[in-house]
């Protein structure tokens, strides 16, 4: 489904990606972990050429292009294979929820307006926001805005959905509702690549986990292999540090607010509290 070969990327003479090769199989959920500055987001953005690699090749679905000399038509064809859910939602402030979801269908896929609205309503129902179709982003919580972003991606019916730290911009009490939606999508067998700092979520939802540091894949494997039996000392240090932060957070907040207010979760996923 996705195959990267020898991907390199340099910004301002700093090598951010150092020849990364990886593969994602159809239907897999792959999470990418690592400290800030390790190259996770850059790698994700290279998958759909939002960042142009300096070297290497990218295959998504049945489209393969090289980093050098990619033609505009090839770039468009590759981007149509995937959809992106951004860290900061990237919604149009002047458009309603339904208009935000319909936009890509109408402009990029040339879907007729009536069909675009029907498909958009279906995915908004799936993420629990059908009652918000006429609201504007400013009228929504951060969690609701991110669920609109997920609905927008789903509406395009992509072969792959790429998630760039989908909960990092959210207040802690809103994280659970977004992760619950992503978990429900994962159960449908949609191929997903997720950059995240949510360790328990990654452990639960992933088929395969990559740990990055310094622009390289340091370790990879199943969730059990990476979280329970890491081989590399750098991975062990990272997990120990995060485990300490999690313990401290739990001491400060012994009860998760979402558990006390399940109505904030999307319909049908109230039991999936993280």
One Martini backbone bead per residue (centre of mass of N, CA, C, O) as a GRO file, in nm:
protein
  274
    1UNK     BB    1   0.061   0.061  -0.024
    2UNK     BB    2   0.335   0.155   0.121
    3UNK     BB    3   0.656   0.284  -0.020
    4UNK     BB    4   0.977   0.358   0.101
    5UNK     BB    5   1.290   0.484  -0.058
    6UNK     BB    6   1.544   0.663   0.053
    7UNK     BB    7   1.457   0.905   0.238
    8UNK     BB    8   1.545   1.251   0.193
    9UNK     BB    9   1.589   1.552   0.415
   10UNK     BB   10   1.663   1.908   0.392
   11UNK     BB   11   1.706   2.184   0.629
   12UNK     BB   12   1.922   2.418   0.643
   13UNK     BB   13   2.159   2.185   0.650
   14UNK     BB   14   1.952   1.980   0.782
   15UNK     BB   15   1.918   1.645   0.841
   16UNK     BB   16   1.603   1.493   0.883
   17UNK     BB   17   1.633   1.267   0.661
   18UNK     BB   18   1.826   0.934   0.644
   19UNK     BB   19   1.717   0.709   0.451
   20UNK     BB   20   1.412   0.606   0.441
   21UNK     BB   21   1.260   0.281   0.490
   22UNK     BB   22   0.920   0.163   0.416
   23UNK     BB   23   0.617  -0.033   0.505
   24UNK     BB   24   0.260  -0.056   0.416
   25UNK     BB   25  -0.010  -0.238   0.458
   26UNK     BB   26  -0.306  -0.334   0.391
   27UNK     BB   27  -0.492  -0.236   0.682
   28UNK     BB   28  -0.289  -0.095   0.840
   29UNK     BB   29  -0.162   0.023   1.161
   30UNK     BB   30   0.069   0.292   1.183
   31UNK     BB   31   0.301   0.405   1.421
   32UNK     BB   32   0.475   0.714   1.507
   33UNK     BB   33   0.754   0.760   1.709
   34UNK     BB   34   0.899   1.034   1.903
   35UNK     BB   35   1.074   1.292   1.938
   36UNK     BB   36   1.123   1.599   1.901
   37UNK     BB   37   1.281   1.628   1.584
   38UNK     BB   38   1.290   1.327   1.438
   39UNK     BB   39   1.083   1.337   1.157
   40UNK     BB   40   0.784   1.249   1.152
   41UNK     BB   41   0.626   1.469   0.994
   42UNK     BB   42   0.805   1.474   0.745
   43UNK     BB   43   0.751   1.184   0.663
   44UNK     BB   44   0.447   1.212   0.627
   45UNK     BB   45   0.461   1.449   0.412
   46UNK     BB   46   0.616   1.273   0.199
   47UNK     BB   47   0.386   1.068   0.126
   48UNK     BB   48   0.218   1.336  -0.022
   49UNK     BB   49   0.412   1.585  -0.099
   50UNK     BB   50   0.420   1.829   0.106
   51UNK     BB   51   0.705   1.711   0.094
   52UNK     BB   52   1.006   1.726  -0.081
   53UNK     BB   53   1.224   1.515  -0.150
   54UNK     BB   54   1.563   1.470  -0.232
   55UNK     BB   55   1.534   1.153  -0.196
   56UNK     BB   56   1.382   0.894  -0.358
   57UNK     BB   57   1.079   0.689  -0.313
   58UNK     BB   58   0.713   0.669  -0.385
   59UNK     BB   59   0.443   0.453  -0.271
   60UNK     BB   60   0.084   0.478  -0.346
   61UNK     BB   61  -0.051   0.224  -0.425
   62UNK     BB   62  -0.032   0.266  -0.790
   63UNK     BB   63   0.180   0.500  -0.713
   64UNK     BB   64   0.502   0.605  -0.855
   65UNK     BB   65   0.770   0.821  -0.734
   66UNK     BB   66   1.020   1.042  -0.760
   67UNK     BB   67   1.186   1.302  -0.615
   68UNK     BB   68   1.292   1.354  -0.896
   69UNK     BB   69   1.099   1.511  -1.134
   70UNK     BB   70   0.813   1.552  -1.057
   71UNK     BB   71   0.509   1.568  -1.181
   72UNK     BB   72   0.213   1.712  -1.139
   73UNK     BB   73   0.036   1.465  -1.212
   74UNK     BB   74   0.180   1.270  -1.016
   75UNK     BB   75   0.121   1.421  -0.754
   76UNK     BB   76  -0.187   1.415  -0.776
   77UNK     BB   77  -0.215   1.107  -0.793
   78UNK     BB   78  -0.088   1.050  -0.514
   79UNK     BB   79  -0.277   1.231  -0.335
   80UNK     BB   80  -0.543   1.064  -0.408
   81UNK     BB   81  -0.465   0.814  -0.215
   82UNK     BB   82  -0.489   1.035   0.016
   83UNK     BB   83  -0.536   1.157   0.357
   84UNK     BB   84  -0.538   1.443   0.585
   85UNK     BB   85  -0.470   1.492   0.936
   86UNK     BB   86  -0.436   1.767   1.127
   87UNK     BB   87  -0.326   1.920   1.406
   88UNK     BB   88  -0.495   2.216   1.323
   89UNK     BB   89  -0.733   2.104   1.112
   90UNK     BB   90  -0.776   2.305   0.858
   91UNK     BB   91  -1.021   2.490   0.852
   92UNK     BB   92  -1.281   2.676   0.727
   93UNK     BB   93  -1.406   2.951   0.884
   94UNK     BB   94  -1.636   3.036   0.649
   95UNK     BB   95  -1.733   2.740   0.689
   96UNK     BB   96  -1.913   2.489   0.735
   97UNK     BB   97  -1.909   2.172   0.813
   98UNK     BB   98  -2.030   2.063   0.546
   99UNK     BB   99  -1.848   2.238   0.360
  100UNK     BB  100  -1.576   2.125   0.450
  101UNK     BB  101  -1.636   1.828   0.357
  102UNK     BB  102  -1.723   1.895   0.054
  103UNK     BB  103  -1.487   2.043  -0.084
  104UNK     BB  104  -1.307   1.805  -0.192
  105UNK     BB  105  -1.523   1.668  -0.364
  106UNK     BB  106  -1.576   1.910  -0.558
  107UNK     BB  107  -1.277   2.012  -0.635
  108UNK     BB  108  -1.111   1.731  -0.664
  109UNK     BB  109  -1.358   1.508  -0.760
  110UNK     BB  110  -1.618   1.623  -0.902
  111UNK     BB  111  -1.864   1.617  -0.726
  112UNK     BB  112  -2.174   1.639  -0.682
  113UNK     BB  113  -2.346   1.815  -0.453
  114UNK     BB  114  -2.551   1.601  -0.360
  115UNK     BB  115  -2.347   1.373  -0.314
  116UNK     BB  116  -2.157   1.527  -0.125
  117UNK     BB  117  -2.365   1.565   0.100
  118UNK     BB  118  -2.432   1.271   0.155
  119UNK     BB  119  -2.141   1.179   0.226
  120UNK     BB  120  -2.098   1.389   0.453
  121UNK     BB  121  -2.327   1.296   0.640
  122UNK     BB  122  -2.223   1.009   0.685
  123UNK     BB  123  -1.947   1.088   0.824
  124UNK     BB  124  -2.066   1.268   1.046
  125UNK     BB  125  -2.221   1.041   1.179
  126UNK     BB  126  -1.970   0.865   1.245
  127UNK     BB  127  -1.845   1.122   1.433
  128UNK     BB  128  -2.099   1.272   1.581
  129UNK     BB  129  -2.196   1.554   1.374
  130UNK     BB  130  -2.486   1.592   1.243
  131UNK     BB  131  -2.582   1.838   1.443
  132UNK     BB  132  -2.329   2.039   1.302
  133UNK     BB  133  -2.354   2.124   0.992
  134UNK     BB  134  -2.421   2.458   1.050
  135UNK     BB  135  -2.161   2.503   1.176
  136UNK     BB  136  -1.882   2.667   1.288
  137UNK     BB  137  -1.570   2.631   1.404
  138UNK     BB  138  -1.610   2.852   1.639
  139UNK     BB  139  -1.857   2.656   1.762
  140UNK     BB  140  -1.630   2.454   1.836
  141UNK     BB  141  -1.448   2.232   1.955
  142UNK     BB  142  -1.152   2.083   1.916
  143UNK     BB  143  -1.266   1.794   1.891
  144UNK     BB  144  -1.477   1.862   1.674
  145UNK     BB  145  -1.284   1.973   1.462
  146UNK     BB  146  -1.124   1.707   1.430
  147UNK     BB  147  -1.371   1.540   1.338
  148UNK     BB  148  -1.407   1.697   1.079
  149UNK     BB  149  -1.131   1.622   0.963
  150UNK     BB  150  -1.194   1.320   0.951
  151UNK     BB  151  -1.445   1.339   0.771
  152UNK     BB  152  -1.302   1.467   0.531
  153UNK     BB  153  -1.120   1.223   0.478
  154UNK     BB  154  -1.341   1.000   0.447
  155UNK     BB  155  -1.501   1.124   0.204
  156UNK     BB  156  -1.261   1.053  -0.009
  157UNK     BB  157  -1.191   0.753  -0.006
  158UNK     BB  158  -0.916   0.651   0.080
  159UNK     BB  159  -0.643   0.435   0.105
  160UNK     BB  160  -0.516   0.661   0.298
  161UNK     BB  161  -0.454   0.775   0.636
  162UNK     BB  162  -0.309   1.074   0.768
  163UNK     BB  163  -0.173   1.143   1.098
  164UNK     BB  164  -0.089   1.456   1.265
  165UNK     BB  165  -0.113   1.477   1.569
  166UNK     BB  166  -0.445   1.484   1.646
  167UNK     BB  167  -0.407   1.573   1.985
  168UNK     BB  168  -0.189   1.808   2.050
  169UNK     BB  169  -0.413   2.064   2.039
  170UNK     BB  170  -0.558   1.947   2.286
  171UNK     BB  171  -0.729   1.918   2.543
  172UNK     BB  172  -0.730   1.659   2.759
  173UNK     BB  173  -1.057   1.622   2.764
  174UNK     BB  174  -1.058   1.581   2.423
  175UNK     BB  175  -0.893   1.331   2.334
  176UNK     BB  176  -1.085   1.080   2.359
  177UNK     BB  177  -1.288   1.143   2.124
  178UNK     BB  178  -1.076   1.116   1.895
  179UNK     BB  179  -0.961   0.834   1.955
  180UNK     BB  180  -1.231   0.684   1.929
  181UNK     BB  181  -1.269   0.738   1.628
  182UNK     BB  182  -1.006   0.608   1.526
  183UNK     BB  183  -1.068   0.326   1.634
  184UNK     BB  184  -1.326   0.279   1.466
  185UNK     BB  185  -1.178   0.298   1.193
  186UNK     BB  186  -0.970   0.070   1.232
  187UNK     BB  187  -1.198  -0.160   1.234
  188UNK     BB  188  -1.248  -0.119   0.906
  189UNK     BB  189  -0.953  -0.143   0.753
  190UNK     BB  190  -0.799   0.117   0.737
  191UNK     BB  191  -0.536   0.273   0.624
  192UNK     BB  192  -0.281   0.383   0.868
  193UNK     BB  193  -0.091   0.681   0.962
  194UNK     BB  194   0.049   0.766   1.294
  195UNK     BB  195   0.128   1.051   1.463
  196UNK     BB  196   0.229   1.009   1.812
  197UNK     BB  197   0.208   1.045   2.193
  198UNK     BB  198   0.001   0.807   2.241
  199UNK     BB  199   0.078   0.519   2.387
  200UNK     BB  200  -0.183   0.359   2.453
  201UNK     BB  201  -0.303   0.392   2.174
  202UNK     BB  202  -0.075   0.262   2.008
  203UNK     BB  203  -0.092  -0.015   2.150
  204UNK     BB  204  -0.397  -0.075   2.071
  205UNK     BB  205  -0.413   0.004   1.740
  206UNK     BB  206  -0.159  -0.134   1.641
  207UNK     BB  207   0.040  -0.332   1.415
  208UNK     BB  208   0.270  -0.105   1.388
  209UNK     BB  209   0.593   0.022   1.509
  210UNK     BB  210   0.769   0.336   1.508
  211UNK     BB  211   1.100   0.452   1.598
  212UNK     BB  212   1.226   0.783   1.615
  213UNK     BB  213   1.566   0.926   1.556
  214UNK     BB  214   1.751   1.146   1.389
  215UNK     BB  215   1.608   1.058   1.102
  216UNK     BB  216   1.549   0.759   1.212
  217UNK     BB  217   1.496   0.418   1.236
  218UNK     BB  218   1.549   0.249   1.534
  219UNK     BB  219   1.258   0.102   1.569
  220UNK     BB  220   1.059  -0.206   1.508
  221UNK     BB  221   0.716  -0.337   1.548
  222UNK     BB  222   0.527  -0.455   1.754
  223UNK     BB  223   0.388  -0.343   2.033
  224UNK     BB  224   0.524  -0.558   2.213
  225UNK     BB  225   0.816  -0.519   2.113
  226UNK     BB  226   0.842  -0.208   2.174
  227UNK     BB  227   0.708  -0.185   2.472
  228UNK     BB  228   0.817  -0.467   2.614
  229UNK     BB  229   1.088  -0.542   2.396
  230UNK     BB  230   1.316  -0.349   2.365
  231UNK     BB  231   1.645  -0.319   2.211
  232UNK     BB  232   1.694  -0.020   2.230
  233UNK     BB  233   1.813   0.224   2.432
  234UNK     BB  234   1.659   0.466   2.316
  235UNK     BB  235   1.378   0.345   2.352
  236UNK     BB  236   1.391   0.297   2.657
  237UNK     BB  237   1.427   0.594   2.742
  238UNK     BB  238   1.167   0.703   2.616
  239UNK     BB  239   0.966   0.519   2.773
  240UNK     BB  240   1.053   0.599   3.058
  241UNK     BB  241   0.985   0.896   3.037
  242UNK     BB  242   0.683   0.865   2.963
  243UNK     BB  243   0.603   0.699   3.210
  244UNK     BB  244   0.663   0.926   3.414
  245UNK     BB  245   0.462   1.134   3.299
  246UNK     BB  246   0.208   0.961   3.331
  247UNK     BB  247   0.220   0.920   3.638
  248UNK     BB  248   0.204   1.222   3.709
  249UNK     BB  249  -0.069   1.279   3.571
  250UNK     BB  250  -0.237   1.074   3.737
  251UNK     BB  251  -0.187   1.212   4.012
  252UNK     BB  252  -0.323   1.485   3.926
  253UNK     BB  253  -0.551   1.297   3.749
  254UNK     BB  254  -0.748   1.045   3.864
  255UNK     BB  255  -0.976   1.163   3.666
  256UNK     BB  256  -1.142   1.139   3.376
  257UNK     BB  257  -1.367   1.349   3.236
  258UNK     BB  258  -1.498   1.156   3.023
  259UNK     BB  259  -1.614   0.957   3.236
  260UNK     BB  260  -1.819   1.185   3.354
  261UNK     BB  261  -1.881   1.273   3.024
  262UNK     BB  262  -2.003   1.082   2.772
  263UNK     BB  263  -2.148   1.306   2.586
  264UNK     BB  264  -1.871   1.395   2.437
  265UNK     BB  265  -1.905   1.157   2.273
  266UNK     BB  266  -1.956   0.979   2.020
  267UNK     BB  267  -2.170   0.799   1.880
  268UNK     BB  268  -2.103   0.457   1.970
  269UNK     BB  269  -1.816   0.539   2.164
  270UNK     BB  270  -1.846   0.565   2.486
  271UNK     BB  271  -1.656   0.305   2.570
  272UNK     BB  272  -1.386   0.457   2.438
  273UNK     BB  273  -1.188   0.529   2.681
  274UNK     BB  274  -0.856   0.681   2.740
   0.00000   0.00000   0.00000
